Structures are given as structure tokens and as C-alpha cells.
């Protein structure tokens, strides 16, 4: 296992379209996080899964955003009716229950909404 | 969640030791202090974590005074490749909500 992977790495879409991103965490990790990061800012927490259960959602996650982790393994983040303000880097991270809570981040998906 | 305050940016030269201080006046008893490093177009990478006193690993040291209201990340003998953004986070490692601030932009010059 080489770490957290995300797909696609880049996505360009037109305003109003739906997009879906995928995150594959480190295989033995049962905690998975999604973040959004805009230029010059730190990552902003969006949502968190423990196994398949979504335990927390940020108020940043509007009704147009939905995340799933159906079998407690990979996760998807969907944005419906994209807006230009959704343009950002979307980061996924995972961690195990044991240990220090160190989060392992993927390379991110850069979304550009035209 | 405890809020953290860090300098926005710092400059250094190759070979120098760099110390980045983070203030977290409202740190809770169960909170740990964690530092991440982020290069452009990459996700953050864990550097070091501590609860009190001093922690050292192969890349950095973390100094935490007795009152735990601040912490200092120390990078010995920085190189150009240490140019990055460094984030200080405070929270319970068993918790799930992680708050990143804007971080400290370190620029290492030749």
C-alpha cells in the first residue's frame, strides 16, 4: 500500500454540472476525512467517517455536497450544481483508531469551476 | 476546539535552525499538539506530535512549556527543500474534527 490516493487529480467543469471525487484510504485505516483548501488558506474540515458511518459534517458542507463511504473502504464526495466558489483543492485523509491520530493525506483533487 | 496563532511567514537561510512558535491559550487537558508540513499542490504531511516537555524525531523537535499554552517547532539546519507551510494543530487525538489555521509560510534562502 502506497498511501492515500485520490482520483481525479484535476477536474475542470462548467458551472451547474455535478462532479464526483474518489478517495482510497490506507487499507487498515477506518477513519476518513474530507477537507477543502483554497489558495493561501489551511485545509477546512468538511466531513468525517468512522468506517461507513458519517459522524460529523461541517456547516461548510451545503446541501449540494454529499459524501459516502459505503463499505467502510473508499469514499466519494459529490458536488451537485457546482458554483465558481467551489473551485478549490479537495483533500482526503485517513487514520487508524490506534496510534497518535496522525492523518495521512492524499494528493488532493483540484477542482476548477468555469 | 483550541484556537492556534502562528506567525504568517518567516524567512531563513540554509543551514540555520528555525523555530516556529504557536500560541494555544485555550488548550484542553486532553489535547495534543501536532505539526504538519505542506508543500504546494500536495496534502499536508505529519511532522511531529507532543503533549508536554520535549519531543524529538528525525526531522524536528517540539518544545512545550509546562503551562502548554504555546509550543515551538524547531527545524535544525534547514535546507531549501524545507520551504513550505507549517501548521500547528491542537486537539484530542481521539477526536475527529481537525482545525487547520492559515499556517506559517517558511521561505528558506540560499
mmCIF file of N, CA and C in Angstrom, chain A residues 9 31 33 35 37 39-45 48 55-58 89 91 99-108 110, chain B residues 32 34 36 38 40-49 57 87 89 92-103 105:
data_model
loop_
_atom_site.group_PDB
_atom_site.id
_atom_site.type_symbol
_atom_site.label_atom_id
_atom_site.label_comp_id
_atom_site.label_asym_id
_atom_site.label_seq_id
_atom_site.Cartn_x
_atom_site.Cartn_y
_atom_site.Cartn_z
ATOM 1 N N UNK A 9 -7.008 13.777 -10.214
ATOM 2 C CA UNK A 9 -6.129 14.767 -9.615
ATOM 3 C C UNK A 9 -6.563 16.178 -9.983
ATOM 4 N N UNK A 31 -10.757 5.560 9.810
ATOM 5 C CA UNK A 31 -11.235 6.938 9.858
ATOM 6 C C UNK A 31 -10.857 7.657 8.567
ATOM 7 N N UNK A 33 -11.353 11.433 6.357
ATOM 8 C CA UNK A 33 -11.718 12.848 6.429
ATOM 9 C C UNK A 33 -11.717 13.452 5.031
ATOM 10 N N UNK A 35 -11.446 17.403 3.315
ATOM 11 C CA UNK A 35 -11.148 18.812 3.561
ATOM 12 C C UNK A 35 -11.240 19.566 2.235
ATOM 13 N N UNK A 37 -9.487 23.100 0.501
ATOM 14 C CA UNK A 37 -8.441 24.089 0.700
ATOM 15 C C UNK A 37 -8.411 25.062 -0.461
ATOM 16 N N UNK A 39 -6.643 28.759 -2.059
ATOM 17 C CA UNK A 39 -5.299 29.325 -2.150
ATOM 18 C C UNK A 39 -4.977 30.204 -0.949
ATOM 19 N N UNK A 40 -3.866 29.912 -0.299
ATOM 20 C CA UNK A 40 -3.413 30.731 0.813
ATOM 21 C C UNK A 40 -4.044 30.409 2.152
ATOM 22 N N UNK A 41 -4.933 29.433 2.169
ATOM 23 C CA UNK A 41 -5.602 29.052 3.410
ATOM 24 C C UNK A 41 -5.233 27.633 3.810
ATOM 25 N N UNK A 42 -5.420 27.335 5.076
ATOM 26 C CA UNK A 42 -5.241 25.960 5.514
ATOM 27 C C UNK A 42 -6.441 25.116 5.123
ATOM 28 N N UNK A 43 -6.300 23.807 5.189
ATOM 29 C CA UNK A 43 -7.432 22.930 4.870
ATOM 30 C C UNK A 43 -8.602 23.180 5.819
ATOM 31 N N UNK A 44 -9.818 23.183 5.252
ATOM 32 C CA UNK A 44 -11.033 23.346 6.049
ATOM 33 C C UNK A 44 -11.739 22.002 6.151
ATOM 34 N N UNK A 45 -12.042 21.598 7.352
ATOM 35 C CA UNK A 45 -12.715 20.325 7.589
ATOM 36 C C UNK A 45 -14.102 20.337 6.942
ATOM 37 N N UNK A 48 -16.346 13.702 8.180
ATOM 38 C CA UNK A 48 -15.552 12.635 8.784
ATOM 39 C C UNK A 48 -16.362 11.343 8.809
ATOM 40 N N UNK A 55 -19.932 10.660 10.760
ATOM 41 C CA UNK A 55 -20.174 11.088 12.131
ATOM 42 C C UNK A 55 -20.224 12.592 12.307
ATOM 43 N N UNK A 56 -19.684 13.325 11.360
ATOM 44 C CA UNK A 56 -19.660 14.768 11.519
ATOM 45 C C UNK A 56 -19.629 15.425 10.159
ATOM 46 N N UNK A 57 -20.385 16.511 10.031
ATOM 47 C CA UNK A 57 -20.361 17.314 8.812
ATOM 48 C C UNK A 57 -20.210 18.774 9.202
ATOM 49 N N UNK A 58 -19.335 19.459 8.512
ATOM 50 C CA UNK A 58 -19.171 20.878 8.750
ATOM 51 C C UNK A 58 -20.340 21.659 8.176
ATOM 52 N N UNK A 89 -8.971 22.952 -3.804
ATOM 53 C CA UNK A 89 -8.356 21.634 -3.703
ATOM 54 C C UNK A 89 -9.151 20.846 -2.686
ATOM 55 N N UNK A 91 -9.131 17.644 -0.380
ATOM 56 C CA UNK A 91 -8.165 16.716 0.212
ATOM 57 C C UNK A 91 -8.881 15.639 1.009
ATOM 58 N N UNK A 99 -2.784 4.554 17.712
ATOM 59 C CA UNK A 99 -1.734 5.489 17.354
ATOM 60 C C UNK A 99 -2.052 6.903 17.784
ATOM 61 N N UNK A 100 -1.393 7.827 17.136
ATOM 62 C CA UNK A 100 -1.396 9.203 17.589
ATOM 63 C C UNK A 100 -2.448 10.059 16.921
ATOM 64 N N UNK A 101 -3.269 9.482 16.102
ATOM 65 C CA UNK A 101 -4.239 10.283 15.372
ATOM 66 C C UNK A 101 -3.625 11.006 14.201
ATOM 67 N N UNK A 102 -2.399 10.628 13.837
ATOM 68 C CA UNK A 102 -1.742 11.230 12.687
ATOM 69 C C UNK A 102 -2.558 10.982 11.429
ATOM 70 N N UNK A 103 -2.858 12.038 10.706
ATOM 71 C CA UNK A 103 -3.644 11.904 9.488
ATOM 72 C C UNK A 103 -2.706 11.814 8.284
ATOM 73 N N UNK A 104 -2.997 10.870 7.423
ATOM 74 C CA UNK A 104 -2.247 10.684 6.190
ATOM 75 C C UNK A 104 -3.091 11.253 5.055
ATOM 76 N N UNK A 105 -2.539 12.240 4.381
ATOM 77 C CA UNK A 105 -3.288 12.938 3.346
ATOM 78 C C UNK A 105 -2.972 12.391 1.961
ATOM 79 N N UNK A 106 -3.991 12.442 1.114
ATOM 80 C CA UNK A 106 -3.789 12.158 -0.291
ATOM 81 C C UNK A 106 -3.291 13.398 -1.013
ATOM 82 N N UNK A 107 -3.045 13.263 -2.319
ATOM 83 C CA UNK A 107 -2.505 14.384 -3.094
ATOM 84 C C UNK A 107 -3.544 15.449 -3.422
ATOM 85 N N UNK A 108 -4.805 15.125 -3.221
ATOM 86 C CA UNK A 108 -5.846 16.101 -3.480
ATOM 87 C C UNK A 108 -6.401 16.056 -4.894
ATOM 88 N N UNK A 110 -7.857 18.846 -7.540
ATOM 89 C CA UNK A 110 -8.041 20.288 -7.777
ATOM 90 C C UNK A 110 -9.231 20.489 -8.698
ATOM 91 N N UNK B 32 -3.559 17.180 22.375
ATOM 92 C CA UNK B 32 -2.188 17.053 21.932
ATOM 93 C C UNK B 32 -1.884 18.183 20.954
ATOM 94 N N UNK B 34 0.038 19.027 17.438
ATOM 95 C CA UNK B 34 0.514 18.337 16.250
ATOM 96 C C UNK B 34 0.938 19.357 15.197
ATOM 97 N N UNK B 36 2.061 19.869 11.090
ATOM 98 C CA UNK B 36 2.081 19.324 9.739
ATOM 99 C C UNK B 36 2.865 20.268 8.836
ATOM 100 N N UNK B 38 3.277 21.333 4.643
ATOM 101 C CA UNK B 38 2.604 21.203 3.350
ATOM 102 C C UNK B 38 3.401 21.926 2.273
ATOM 103 N N UNK B 40 3.495 23.020 -1.902
ATOM 104 C CA UNK B 40 2.472 23.399 -2.891
ATOM 105 C C UNK B 40 1.951 22.198 -3.662
ATOM 106 N N UNK B 41 0.652 22.178 -3.849
ATOM 107 C CA UNK B 41 -0.040 21.145 -4.629
ATOM 108 C C UNK B 41 0.102 19.750 -4.033
ATOM 109 N N UNK B 42 0.373 19.670 -2.742
ATOM 110 C CA UNK B 42 0.406 18.382 -2.045
ATOM 111 C C UNK B 42 -0.441 18.475 -0.787
ATOM 112 N N UNK B 43 -0.862 17.320 -0.268
ATOM 113 C CA UNK B 43 -1.547 17.310 1.006
ATOM 114 C C UNK B 43 -0.566 17.508 2.153
ATOM 115 N N UNK B 44 -1.046 17.956 3.303
ATOM 116 C CA UNK B 44 -0.166 18.113 4.467
ATOM 117 C C UNK B 44 0.462 16.788 4.876
ATOM 118 N N UNK B 45 1.628 16.896 5.496
ATOM 119 C CA UNK B 45 2.354 15.716 5.968
ATOM 120 C C UNK B 45 2.679 15.902 7.433
ATOM 121 N N UNK B 46 2.377 14.873 8.232
ATOM 122 C CA UNK B 46 2.657 14.906 9.667
ATOM 123 C C UNK B 46 4.145 15.077 9.922
ATOM 124 N N UNK B 47 4.480 15.986 10.856
ATOM 125 C CA UNK B 47 5.885 16.149 11.243
ATOM 126 C C UNK B 47 6.126 15.582 12.628
ATOM 127 N N UNK B 48 5.357 16.061 13.619
ATOM 128 C CA UNK B 48 5.655 15.710 14.993
ATOM 129 C C UNK B 48 4.434 15.995 15.860
ATOM 130 N N UNK B 49 4.352 15.303 16.969
ATOM 131 C CA UNK B 49 3.251 15.494 17.905
ATOM 132 C C UNK B 49 3.769 15.359 19.329
ATOM 133 N N UNK B 57 12.189 13.901 16.861
ATOM 134 C CA UNK B 57 12.266 12.801 15.905
ATOM 135 C C UNK B 57 13.336 13.124 14.870
ATOM 136 N N UNK B 87 1.805 23.964 9.782
ATOM 137 C CA UNK B 87 0.559 24.143 10.527
ATOM 138 C C UNK B 87 0.699 23.561 11.932
ATOM 139 N N UNK B 89 -1.611 22.369 15.085
ATOM 140 C CA UNK B 89 -2.971 21.964 15.420
ATOM 141 C C UNK B 89 -3.032 21.507 16.867
ATOM 142 N N UNK B 92 -7.742 16.657 20.563
ATOM 143 C CA UNK B 92 -7.732 15.325 21.136
ATOM 144 C C UNK B 92 -7.508 14.324 20.019
ATOM 145 N N UNK B 93 -6.470 13.500 20.108
ATOM 146 C CA UNK B 93 -6.186 12.573 19.009
ATOM 147 C C UNK B 93 -7.318 11.573 18.804
ATOM 148 N N UNK B 94 -8.146 11.418 19.829
ATOM 149 C CA UNK B 94 -9.281 10.530 19.642
ATOM 150 C C UNK B 94 -10.454 11.223 18.994
ATOM 151 N N UNK B 95 -10.366 12.524 18.872
ATOM 152 C CA UNK B 95 -11.447 13.279 18.264
ATOM 153 C C UNK B 95 -11.348 13.274 16.762
ATOM 154 N N UNK B 96 -12.357 13.822 16.119
ATOM 155 C CA UNK B 96 -12.394 13.715 14.674
ATOM 156 C C UNK B 96 -12.354 15.057 13.977
ATOM 157 N N UNK B 97 -12.613 16.120 14.670
ATOM 158 C CA UNK B 97 -12.672 17.397 13.985
ATOM 159 C C UNK B 97 -11.326 18.085 14.107
ATOM 160 N N UNK B 98 -10.714 18.322 12.985
ATOM 161 C CA UNK B 98 -9.380 18.892 12.951
ATOM 162 C C UNK B 98 -9.448 20.282 12.359
ATOM 163 N N UNK B 99 -8.907 21.243 13.069
ATOM 164 C CA UNK B 99 -8.956 22.625 12.611
ATOM 165 C C UNK B 99 -7.550 23.085 12.248
ATOM 166 N N UNK B 100 -7.367 23.392 10.975
ATOM 167 C CA UNK B 100 -6.116 23.979 10.500
ATOM 168 C C UNK B 100 -6.278 25.489 10.453
ATOM 169 N N UNK B 101 -5.275 26.199 10.916
ATOM 170 C CA UNK B 101 -5.249 27.638 10.712
ATOM 171 C C UNK B 101 -4.629 27.944 9.366
ATOM 172 N N UNK B 102 -4.159 29.173 9.194
ATOM 173 C CA UNK B 102 -3.539 29.566 7.925
ATOM 174 C C UNK B 102 -2.097 29.100 7.833
ATOM 175 N N UNK B 103 -1.506 28.709 8.952
ATOM 176 C CA UNK B 103 -0.152 28.187 8.935
ATOM 177 C C UNK B 103 0.910 29.264 8.855
ATOM 178 N N UNK B 105 4.224 30.338 6.649
ATOM 179 C CA UNK B 105 4.976 30.114 5.418
ATOM 180 C C UNK B 105 6.451 30.337 5.683
#
